[in-house]
Tab-separated table of C-alpha atoms in Angstrom:
chain	number	residue	atom	x	y	z
S	1	MET	CA	7.727	-27.444	7.035
S	2	THR	CA	4.828	-27.440	4.597
S	3	ARG	CA	1.480	-25.735	4.725
S	4	LYS	CA	-1.629	-27.778	5.202
S	5	PRO	CA	-3.813	-27.958	2.068
S	6	LEU	CA	-6.451	-25.331	1.501
S	7	GLY	CA	-10.028	-26.301	2.289
S	8	SER	CA	-12.246	-26.527	-0.768
S	9	ASN	CA	-15.201	-24.537	0.607
S	10	HIS	CA	-14.077	-22.682	3.713
S	11	ILE	CA	-10.730	-21.446	4.884
S	12	GLY	CA	-10.218	-22.214	8.553
S	13	PRO	CA	-7.109	-22.042	10.749
S	14	GLU	CA	-6.137	-25.549	9.662
S	15	ASP	CA	-5.769	-24.214	6.124
S	16	PHE	CA	-3.404	-21.304	6.678
S	17	ILE	CA	-1.592	-21.856	9.990
S	18	LEU	CA	1.588	-23.893	9.724
S	19	GLU	CA	1.809	-27.207	11.510
S	20	ASP	CA	3.821	-25.685	14.354
S	21	GLY	CA	1.142	-23.038	14.958
S	22	SER	CA	2.934	-20.095	13.291
S	23	LEU	CA	1.781	-17.959	10.376
S	24	PHE	CA	5.195	-17.622	8.744
S	25	HIS	CA	8.658	-19.133	8.603
S	26	ASP	CA	11.738	-17.134	7.737
S	27	LYS	CA	14.194	-17.965	4.957
S	28	LYS	CA	15.921	-20.454	7.256
S	29	ASN	CA	12.588	-22.176	7.915
S	30	ARG	CA	12.384	-20.904	11.491
S	31	PRO	CA	8.940	-19.970	12.868
S	32	VAL	CA	8.307	-16.243	13.185
S	33	GLN	CA	6.043	-15.039	15.958
S	34	VAL	CA	3.582	-12.365	14.863
S	35	PRO	CA	3.118	-9.863	17.727
S	36	VAL	CA	-0.326	-9.496	19.238
S	37	ALA	CA	-1.597	-6.054	18.212
S	38	PRO	CA	-3.099	-3.902	21.008
S	39	ALA	CA	-5.234	-2.070	18.419
S	40	PRO	CA	-6.607	-2.883	14.947
S	41	LEU	CA	-4.083	-2.901	12.123
S	42	ALA	CA	-4.418	-1.137	8.774
S	43	ASP	CA	-2.644	-2.053	5.567
S	44	THR	CA	-3.364	1.043	3.501
S	45	HIS	CA	-1.604	-0.333	0.411
S	46	GLY	CA	-1.331	-4.081	-0.073
S	47	HIS	CA	-1.572	-5.611	-3.542
S	48	LEU	CA	-3.824	-8.649	-3.838
S	49	LEU	CA	-3.016	-8.729	-7.562
S	50	PRO	CA	-0.493	-10.217	-7.914
S	51	LEU	CA	0.254	-12.168	-4.734
S	52	LYS	CA	2.530	-15.175	-4.481
S	53	CYS	CA	-0.215	-17.110	-2.713
S	54	ASP	CA	-3.992	-17.536	-2.758
S	55	PRO	CA	-5.481	-14.107	-1.887
S	56	ALA	CA	-8.171	-15.781	0.220
S	57	GLU	CA	-5.478	-17.513	2.253
S	58	ALA	CA	-3.596	-14.227	2.624
S	59	LEU	CA	-6.768	-12.546	3.909
S	60	ALA	CA	-7.230	-15.315	6.460
S	61	ARG	CA	-3.678	-14.810	7.749
S	62	ALA	CA	-4.199	-11.049	7.781
S	63	ALA	CA	-7.294	-11.426	9.938
S	64	GLU	CA	-5.413	-13.730	12.301
S	65	ALA	CA	-2.624	-11.125	12.594
S	66	GLY	CA	-5.067	-8.354	13.512
S	67	VAL	CA	-5.590	-6.600	10.170
S	68	ARG	CA	-9.005	-4.944	10.114
S	69	LEU	CA	-8.555	-2.602	7.129
S	70	LEU	CA	-6.953	-3.574	3.823
S	71	VAL	CA	-6.853	-1.313	0.774
S	72	SER	CA	-5.547	-2.922	-2.408
S	73	PRO	CA	-4.467	-0.943	-5.502
S	74	VAL	CA	-5.409	-2.103	-9.007
S	75	ASP	CA	-4.240	-0.768	-12.370
S	76	PRO	CA	-6.571	-0.817	-15.411
S	77	THR	CA	-3.592	-0.924	-17.799
S	78	ASP	CA	-2.016	-3.915	-16.083
S	79	ASP	CA	-4.113	-5.776	-13.494
S	80	VAL	CA	-7.623	-5.282	-14.895
S	81	PRO	CA	-8.165	-5.878	-18.629
S	82	ASP	CA	-11.827	-6.732	-17.946
S	83	VAL	CA	-13.632	-4.607	-15.335
S	84	PRO	CA	-16.780	-6.778	-14.965
S	85	ALA	CA	-14.617	-9.888	-14.494
S	86	PHE	CA	-12.529	-8.095	-11.887
S	87	THR	CA	-15.473	-6.698	-9.937
S	88	ASP	CA	-17.086	-10.142	-9.937
S	89	TRP	CA	-13.852	-11.674	-8.616
S	90	TRP	CA	-13.513	-8.947	-6.006
S	91	GLY	CA	-17.088	-9.463	-4.855
S	92	ARG	CA	-16.548	-13.184	-4.400
S	93	LEU	CA	-13.272	-12.551	-2.574
S	94	ALA	CA	-14.916	-10.011	-0.266
S	95	ASP	CA	-17.895	-12.273	0.397
S	96	GLY	CA	-15.554	-15.049	1.508
S	97	ALA	CA	-13.181	-12.833	3.502
S	98	PRO	CA	-12.979	-13.265	7.274
S	99	PRO	CA	-15.535	-11.017	8.993
S	100	GLU	CA	-12.772	-9.656	11.217
S	101	ILE	CA	-11.504	-7.672	8.211
S	102	GLY	CA	-14.319	-5.203	8.434
S	103	HIS	CA	-12.985	-2.966	5.677
S	104	LEU	CA	-11.750	-4.597	2.467
S	105	ARG	CA	-11.558	-1.982	-0.282
S	106	TYR	CA	-9.550	-1.110	-3.355
S	107	ILE	CA	-8.242	1.959	-5.118
S	108	ALA	CA	-7.739	2.305	-8.873
S	109	GLY	CA	-5.128	4.208	-10.805
S	110	VAL	CA	-2.442	3.887	-13.431
S	111	HIS	CA	1.128	3.396	-12.233
S	112	PRO	CA	3.740	5.585	-13.963
S	113	TYR	CA	4.805	2.611	-16.097
S	114	GLY	CA	1.359	2.663	-17.714
S	115	ALA	CA	1.277	6.424	-18.317
S	116	LYS	CA	1.643	6.236	-22.110
S	117	THR	CA	-1.095	3.618	-22.412
S	118	LEU	CA	-3.451	5.648	-20.248
S	119	MET	CA	-3.008	8.834	-22.248
S	120	GLU	CA	-3.262	7.158	-25.669
S	121	ASP	CA	-5.896	4.483	-25.097
S	122	PRO	CA	-9.509	5.598	-24.555
S	123	ALA	CA	-10.374	2.046	-23.482
S	124	ALA	CA	-7.898	2.284	-20.609
S	125	GLN	CA	-9.427	5.591	-19.559
S	126	ALA	CA	-12.876	3.990	-19.670
S	127	ARG	CA	-11.717	1.068	-17.527
S	128	LEU	CA	-10.307	3.505	-14.975
S	129	ASP	CA	-13.591	5.406	-14.860
S	130	ALA	CA	-15.562	2.169	-14.481
S	131	LEU	CA	-13.405	1.034	-11.566
S	132	LEU	CA	-13.707	4.401	-9.843
S	133	ASP	CA	-17.499	4.211	-10.234
S	134	ASP	CA	-17.597	1.029	-8.119
S	135	PRO	CA	-18.667	1.900	-4.534
S	136	ARG	CA	-16.026	-0.530	-3.246
S	137	CYS	CA	-13.343	1.707	-4.793
S	138	ILE	CA	-12.338	4.435	-2.341
S	139	GLY	CA	-9.423	6.259	-3.954
S	140	VAL	CA	-7.174	6.925	-6.927
S	141	GLY	CA	-3.812	5.198	-7.006
S	142	GLU	CA	-1.154	4.328	-7.239
S	143	ILE	CA	-0.218	7.226	-9.490
S	144	GLY	CA	2.829	9.449	-9.780
S	145	LEU	CA	6.358	9.475	-11.173
S	146	ASP	CA	9.075	6.850	-11.494
S	147	PHE	CA	12.609	7.654	-12.624
S	148	GLY	CA	14.079	4.428	-11.262
S	149	PRO	CA	16.013	1.704	-13.087
S	150	TRP	CA	12.952	-0.116	-14.490
S	151	ASN	CA	11.233	2.928	-15.962
S	152	GLU	CA	11.137	3.286	-19.751
S	153	LEU	CA	8.985	6.420	-20.145
S	154	PRO	CA	10.122	10.045	-20.381
S	155	ALA	CA	9.216	12.493	-17.633
S	156	ASP	CA	6.763	14.513	-19.726
S	157	VAL	CA	4.622	11.456	-20.503
S	158	GLN	CA	4.489	10.526	-16.840
S	159	GLU	CA	3.677	14.099	-15.871
S	160	ARG	CA	0.668	14.236	-18.182
S	161	ALA	CA	-0.762	11.030	-16.735
S	162	PHE	CA	-0.067	12.234	-13.196
S	163	ARG	CA	-1.863	15.543	-13.735
S	164	TYR	CA	-4.721	13.772	-15.543
S	165	GLN	CA	-5.332	11.466	-12.578
S	166	LEU	CA	-4.940	14.213	-9.979
S	167	ALA	CA	-7.727	16.039	-11.817
S	168	ILE	CA	-9.883	12.921	-11.698
S	169	ALA	CA	-9.328	12.607	-7.951
S	170	ARG	CA	-10.175	16.267	-7.469
S	171	ASP	CA	-13.343	15.997	-9.570
S	172	ARG	CA	-14.485	12.839	-7.786
S	173	ASP	CA	-13.417	14.103	-4.352
S	174	MET	CA	-11.301	10.998	-3.764
S	175	PRO	CA	-7.964	10.632	-1.950
S	176	VAL	CA	-4.847	9.693	-3.929
S	177	GLU	CA	-1.952	7.370	-3.211
S	178	LEU	CA	1.279	8.408	-4.891
S	179	HIS	CA	4.107	6.255	-6.190
S	180	ILE	CA	7.217	8.454	-6.372
S	181	ARG	CA	10.563	6.812	-7.132
S	182	ASP	CA	13.722	8.847	-7.635
S	183	GLY	CA	16.629	7.994	-9.866
S	184	LYS	CA	19.925	6.820	-8.479
S	185	GLU	CA	21.322	9.345	-5.990
S	186	ASP	CA	18.881	12.137	-6.866
S	187	THR	CA	15.504	13.449	-5.737
S	188	LEU	CA	14.186	14.497	-9.144
S	189	ALA	CA	10.902	12.573	-8.919
S	190	HIS	CA	10.069	13.935	-5.472
S	191	ASP	CA	11.052	17.469	-6.495
S	192	MET	CA	8.856	17.257	-9.583
S	193	ALA	CA	5.958	15.718	-7.649
S	194	ALA	CA	6.074	18.513	-5.073
S	195	ARG	CA	5.994	21.122	-7.859
S	196	ILE	CA	3.049	19.436	-9.571
S	197	LEU	CA	1.090	19.169	-6.324
S	198	ARG	CA	1.662	22.874	-5.657
S	199	GLU	CA	0.465	23.723	-9.153
S	200	GLU	CA	-2.490	21.317	-9.271
S	201	GLY	CA	-3.360	21.467	-5.597
S	202	VAL	CA	-3.466	18.529	-3.192
S	203	PRO	CA	-6.854	16.803	-3.590
S	204	ARG	CA	-9.205	17.937	-0.841
S	205	ALA	CA	-9.905	14.325	0.123
S	206	GLY	CA	-6.221	13.733	0.840
S	207	CYS	CA	-2.888	12.571	-0.539
S	208	ASP	CA	-0.729	9.673	0.669
S	209	MET	CA	2.960	9.296	-0.173
S	210	HIS	CA	2.814	5.526	-0.494
S	211	CYS	CA	5.838	3.390	0.453
S	212	PHE	CA	7.982	6.295	1.603
S	213	THR	CA	11.663	5.321	1.528
S	214	SER	CA	13.523	8.631	1.822
S	215	GLY	CA	14.606	10.860	4.682
S	216	PRO	CA	13.044	13.794	6.547
S	217	GLU	CA	14.344	16.429	4.124
S	218	VAL	CA	12.627	14.815	1.133
S	219	MET	CA	9.463	14.316	3.185
S	220	ALA	CA	9.251	17.885	4.468
S	221	PRO	CA	7.558	19.647	1.505
S	222	PHE	CA	4.859	16.988	1.325
S	223	VAL	CA	4.145	17.231	5.038
S	224	GLU	CA	3.913	20.999	4.627
S	225	MET	CA	1.188	20.434	2.027
S	226	GLY	CA	-0.682	18.129	4.409
S	227	CYS	CA	0.147	14.839	2.677
S	228	HIS	CA	0.029	11.615	4.650
S	229	ILE	CA	3.193	9.521	4.669
S	230	ALA	CA	2.935	5.703	4.589
S	231	PHE	CA	5.711	3.486	5.937
S	232	GLY	CA	6.150	-0.200	5.205
S	233	GLY	CA	8.626	-3.016	5.603
S	234	ALA	CA	11.584	-1.008	4.294
S	235	ALA	CA	11.508	1.007	7.527
S	236	THR	CA	12.596	-2.142	9.404
S	237	PHE	CA	15.697	-2.826	7.300
S	238	LYS	CA	19.069	-2.507	9.004
S	239	ARG	CA	20.341	0.313	6.782
S	240	SER	CA	17.103	2.319	6.730
S	241	ASP	CA	18.059	4.927	9.321
S	242	ASP	CA	16.868	7.731	7.017
S	243	ILE	CA	13.418	6.148	6.651
S	244	ARG	CA	13.141	5.704	10.407
S	245	ALA	CA	14.190	9.317	10.897
S	246	ALA	CA	11.392	10.384	8.542
S	247	PHE	CA	8.931	8.211	10.459
S	248	LEU	CA	9.917	9.882	13.728
S	249	ALA	CA	9.720	13.344	12.140
S	250	CYS	CA	6.324	12.778	10.535
S	251	PRO	CA	3.508	14.548	12.427
S	252	ASP	CA	1.210	12.265	14.376
S	253	GLU	CA	-1.808	13.082	12.261
S	254	LEU	CA	-0.115	12.230	8.939
S	255	VAL	CA	1.572	8.849	9.537
S	256	LEU	CA	0.171	5.643	7.982
S	257	SER	CA	1.087	1.936	7.847
S	258	GLU	CA	1.200	-0.334	4.791
S	259	THR	CA	2.920	-3.389	3.331
S	260	ASP	CA	3.060	-2.837	-0.460
S	261	SER	CA	2.725	-6.627	-0.629
S	262	PRO	CA	4.041	-8.678	-2.331
S	263	TYR	CA	7.123	-6.453	-2.102
S	264	MET	CA	9.518	-5.522	0.721
S	265	ALA	CA	8.605	-7.920	3.499
S	266	PRO	CA	9.719	-6.570	6.891
S	267	VAL	CA	12.473	-7.966	9.092
S	268	PRO	CA	12.673	-10.856	10.025
S	269	LEU	CA	11.014	-11.969	6.769
S	270	ARG	CA	12.977	-9.676	4.475
S	271	GLY	CA	13.566	-11.232	1.075
S	272	MET	CA	10.406	-13.328	1.182
S	273	PRO	CA	7.126	-12.567	-0.594
S	274	CYS	CA	5.243	-10.018	1.490
S	275	GLU	CA	1.538	-10.149	2.305
S	276	PRO	CA	-0.884	-7.996	4.323
S	277	ALA	CA	-0.496	-9.937	7.590
S	278	MET	CA	3.122	-8.796	7.752
S	279	VAL	CA	2.016	-5.251	8.564
S	280	ALA	CA	1.848	-6.610	12.120
S	281	LEU	CA	5.628	-7.047	12.142
S	282	THR	CA	6.262	-3.573	10.717
S	283	VAL	CA	3.893	-1.767	13.077
S	284	ALA	CA	5.323	-3.565	16.120
S	285	GLN	CA	8.816	-2.316	15.306
S	286	LEU	CA	7.688	1.205	14.417
S	287	ALA	CA	5.605	1.483	17.594
S	288	GLU	CA	8.578	0.547	19.754
S	289	LEU	CA	10.609	3.176	17.933
S	290	ARG	CA	8.082	6.017	18.077
S	291	THR	CA	6.520	5.576	21.516
S	292	PRO	CA	8.685	3.082	23.429
S	293	ASP	CA	6.961	3.840	26.732
S	294	ASP	CA	3.511	3.316	25.219
S	295	PRO	CA	3.651	1.326	21.929
S	296	ALA	CA	-0.129	1.022	21.896
S	297	ARG	CA	-0.339	4.770	21.295
S	298	THR	CA	1.328	4.385	17.895
S	299	TYR	CA	-0.911	1.439	17.052
S	300	ARG	CA	-3.997	3.540	17.778
S	301	LEU	CA	-2.578	6.489	15.858
S	302	LEU	CA	-1.974	4.428	12.724
S	303	TRP	CA	-5.441	2.901	12.878
S	304	ASP	CA	-7.250	6.204	13.449
S	305	ASN	CA	-5.276	7.901	10.670
S	306	ALA	CA	-6.120	5.141	8.180
S	307	LEU	CA	-9.831	5.394	8.909
S	308	GLY	CA	-9.684	9.176	8.664
S	309	PHE	CA	-7.717	9.214	5.430
S	310	PHE	CA	-10.236	7.003	3.641
S	311	GLY	CA	-13.265	8.585	5.309
S	312	ILE	CA	-14.288	5.332	6.993
S	313	GLU	CA	-16.399	5.546	10.126
């Protein structure tokens, strides 16, 4: 099954809905039904740079799936070499976005992989400041620590960049979204992040543990500090009992939904490129898990928490 071609001037349903009426097919080319959401959906962390498809098309599918808030992270050391070019692109994307997505915003921050560049390159620091000055930018992120298999930077370099950006968030009174990835079979990154947050203080505007993929014990110190915890597609995977346990243990007022697109598409689309519309599949499964007698309650909780975290009325 192939997608219909994109329209040249306007994206309508004929441009992003598959010929059989579905939004997505799984890896075996079977149509996947996207559940109807009983409340607006929020993707609090969905990358539009880079996506595996046209971002405008992804926004159209997101609107069709019920997404009404999308926050996309951008990195001035990786995604945005030219701030004016990016803000122009973002403005055109936002102007053409479906009106149903009432809140299309971005956050800016340097991922741990870019920590050395940030601390040694004044131009990168200037690009970060310029992005954060844009009124469409509503937070700092994703920032943090990464001791996983793809990291090439020592802990002290990452720590300096983490503290530097926490200070920026505190000075600007902006919320932060944290990327914290442990090494194999350890919790060193989370332990270090908790220590740094205690020493620096959690930004008054809020802190979100983005893409949380650990269990309740690792989550506990962050919850104690009042950090929000965001759950994405990984919580739907068959062997993710620890993530689901953390989701159930997370206080109502601190739980958030996200995709981290284009990564970690939820079941039944696992292994495919993820996009913001797929938050509908994740939230449907999490709602049935958390409040099986009233799934709509979890939907409303996730929506209200997202608005509150970003200070959106």
